[in-house]
PDB file of C-alpha atoms in Angstrom:
ATOM      1  CA  MET A   1     -54.281  39.426 -84.105  1.00 55.00           C
ATOM      2  CA  SER A   2     -50.693  40.403 -83.519  1.00 79.00           C
ATOM      3  CA  THR A   3     -47.915  37.843 -83.794  1.00 85.00           C
ATOM      4  CA  LYS A   4     -45.424  37.887 -80.959  1.00 90.00           C
ATOM      5  CA  LEU A   5     -41.756  37.659 -81.809  1.00 89.00           C
ATOM      6  CA  GLU A   6     -41.417  34.729 -79.398  1.00 90.00           C
ATOM      7  CA  ASP A   7     -43.836  32.753 -81.582  1.00 90.00           C
ATOM      8  CA  LEU A   8     -41.454  32.990 -84.559  1.00 90.00           C
ATOM      9  CA  LYS A   9     -38.835  30.909 -82.697  1.00 91.00           C
ATOM     10  CA  LEU A  10     -35.976  33.316 -83.324  1.00 91.00           C
ATOM     11  CA  LYS A  11     -32.526  32.886 -81.806  1.00 92.00           C
ATOM     12  CA  PRO A  12     -32.438  33.948 -78.130  1.00 92.00           C
ATOM     13  CA  TRP A  13     -29.840  36.678 -78.651  1.00 94.00           C
ATOM     14  CA  LEU A  14     -31.808  38.174 -81.550  1.00 92.00           C
ATOM     15  CA  LEU A  15     -34.992  38.064 -79.528  1.00 93.00           C
ATOM     16  CA  ALA A  16     -33.203  39.826 -76.651  1.00 93.00           C
ATOM     17  CA  GLU A  17     -31.867  42.483 -79.048  1.00 93.00           C
ATOM     18  CA  LEU A  18     -35.306  43.113 -80.552  1.00 93.00           C
ATOM     19  CA  ASN A  19     -36.896  43.367 -77.106  1.00 93.00           C
ATOM     20  CA  GLN A  20     -34.171  45.789 -76.048  1.00 94.00           C
ATOM     21  CA  LEU A  21     -34.958  47.937 -79.099  1.00 92.00           C
ATOM     22  CA  GLY A  22     -38.623  47.972 -78.064  1.00 93.00           C
ATOM     23  CA  TYR A  23     -40.092  45.437 -80.485  1.00 92.00           C
ATOM     24  CA  GLU A  24     -42.413  42.889 -78.870  1.00 91.00           C
ATOM     25  CA  VAL A  25     -44.797  42.025 -81.710  1.00 92.00           C
ATOM     26  CA  VAL A  26     -44.206  41.793 -85.449  1.00 91.00           C
ATOM     27  CA  GLU A  27     -46.468  44.773 -86.154  1.00 91.00           C
ATOM     28  CA  ASP A  28     -44.046  47.018 -84.223  1.00 90.00           C
ATOM     29  CA  MET A  29     -41.576  46.451 -87.052  1.00 90.00           C
ATOM     30  CA  GLN A  30     -43.997  47.335 -89.873  1.00 90.00           C
ATOM     31  CA  HIS A  31     -42.413  50.755 -90.482  1.00 91.00           C
ATOM     32  CA  LEU A  32     -38.906  49.324 -90.989  1.00 90.00           C
ATOM     33  CA  SER A  33     -37.653  48.592 -94.478  1.00 88.00           C
ATOM     34  CA  SER A  34     -35.884  45.339 -95.279  1.00 85.00           C
ATOM     35  CA  VAL A  35     -32.533  47.121 -95.254  1.00 88.00           C
ATOM     36  CA  GLU A  36     -33.186  48.514 -91.784  1.00 91.00           C
ATOM     37  CA  LEU A  37     -34.266  45.091 -90.543  1.00 89.00           C
ATOM     38  CA  LEU A  38     -31.068  43.492 -91.791  1.00 90.00           C
ATOM     39  CA  ARG A  39     -28.969  46.168 -90.052  1.00 92.00           C
ATOM     40  CA  ILE A  40     -30.201  45.050 -86.626  1.00 91.00           C
ATOM     41  CA  PRO A  41     -27.314  43.274 -84.868  1.00 91.00           C
ATOM     42  CA  GLY A  42     -27.832  39.517 -84.928  1.00 89.00           C
ATOM     43  CA  MET A  43     -30.406  39.587 -87.702  1.00 90.00           C
ATOM     44  CA  GLY A  44     -29.602  36.948 -90.287  1.00 88.00           C
ATOM     45  CA  ALA A  45     -31.276  35.912 -93.483  1.00 87.00           C
ATOM     46  CA  HIS A  46     -33.282  33.105 -91.905  1.00 90.00           C
ATOM     47  CA  ALA A  47     -34.730  35.332 -89.179  1.00 91.00           C
ATOM     48  CA  TRP A  48     -35.357  38.103 -91.693  1.00 91.00           C
ATOM     49  CA  ARG A  49     -37.365  35.731 -93.891  1.00 89.00           C
ATOM     50  CA  LYS A  50     -39.487  34.662 -90.907  1.00 90.00           C
ATOM     51  CA  ILE A  51     -40.212  38.273 -89.966  1.00 91.00           C
ATOM     52  CA  ALA A  52     -40.933  39.267 -93.584  1.00 89.00           C
ATOM     53  CA  LYS A  53     -43.391  36.398 -93.919  1.00 89.00           C
ATOM     54  CA  ALA A  54     -45.111  37.372 -90.662  1.00 90.00           C
ATOM     55  CA  LEU A  55     -45.347  40.972 -91.906  1.00 88.00           C
ATOM     56  CA  GLY A  56     -46.899  39.763 -95.165  1.00 87.00           C
ATOM     57  CA  ARG A  57     -44.008  41.006 -97.269  1.00 82.00           C
ATOM     58  CA  GLU A  58     -42.312  39.187-100.079  1.00 75.00           C
ATOM     59  CA  PRO A  59     -38.671  38.659 -99.017  1.00 67.00           C
ATOM     60  CA  PHE A  60     -37.417  39.003-102.596  1.00 68.00           C
ATOM     61  CA  PRO A  61     -39.872  41.278-104.453  1.00 66.00           C
ATOM     62  CA  ASN A  62     -37.762  41.757-107.605  1.00 69.00           C
ATOM     63  CA  GLN A  63     -36.994  38.096-108.160  1.00 69.00           C
ATOM     64  CA  LYS A  64     -38.731  36.474-111.105  1.00 70.00           C
ATOM     65  CA  ARG A  65     -40.566  33.232-110.465  1.00 65.00           C
ATOM     66  CA  ARG A  66     -40.132  30.405-112.911  1.00 70.00           C
TER      67      ARG A  66
END
């Protein structure tokens, strides 16, 4: 099942920007790296973490857990 970007409760301007770029579901963004995601205008750390979690990625892969 694909997760819609609207379901992530992102900011309206970020949602509009992502829709304008052609992204409607999270799986459309699977090919983008974290760096490319953060370069999208309006993308902040909080929204990036939500999208990374929905993609099944670890937001901070090199960070050691205590």
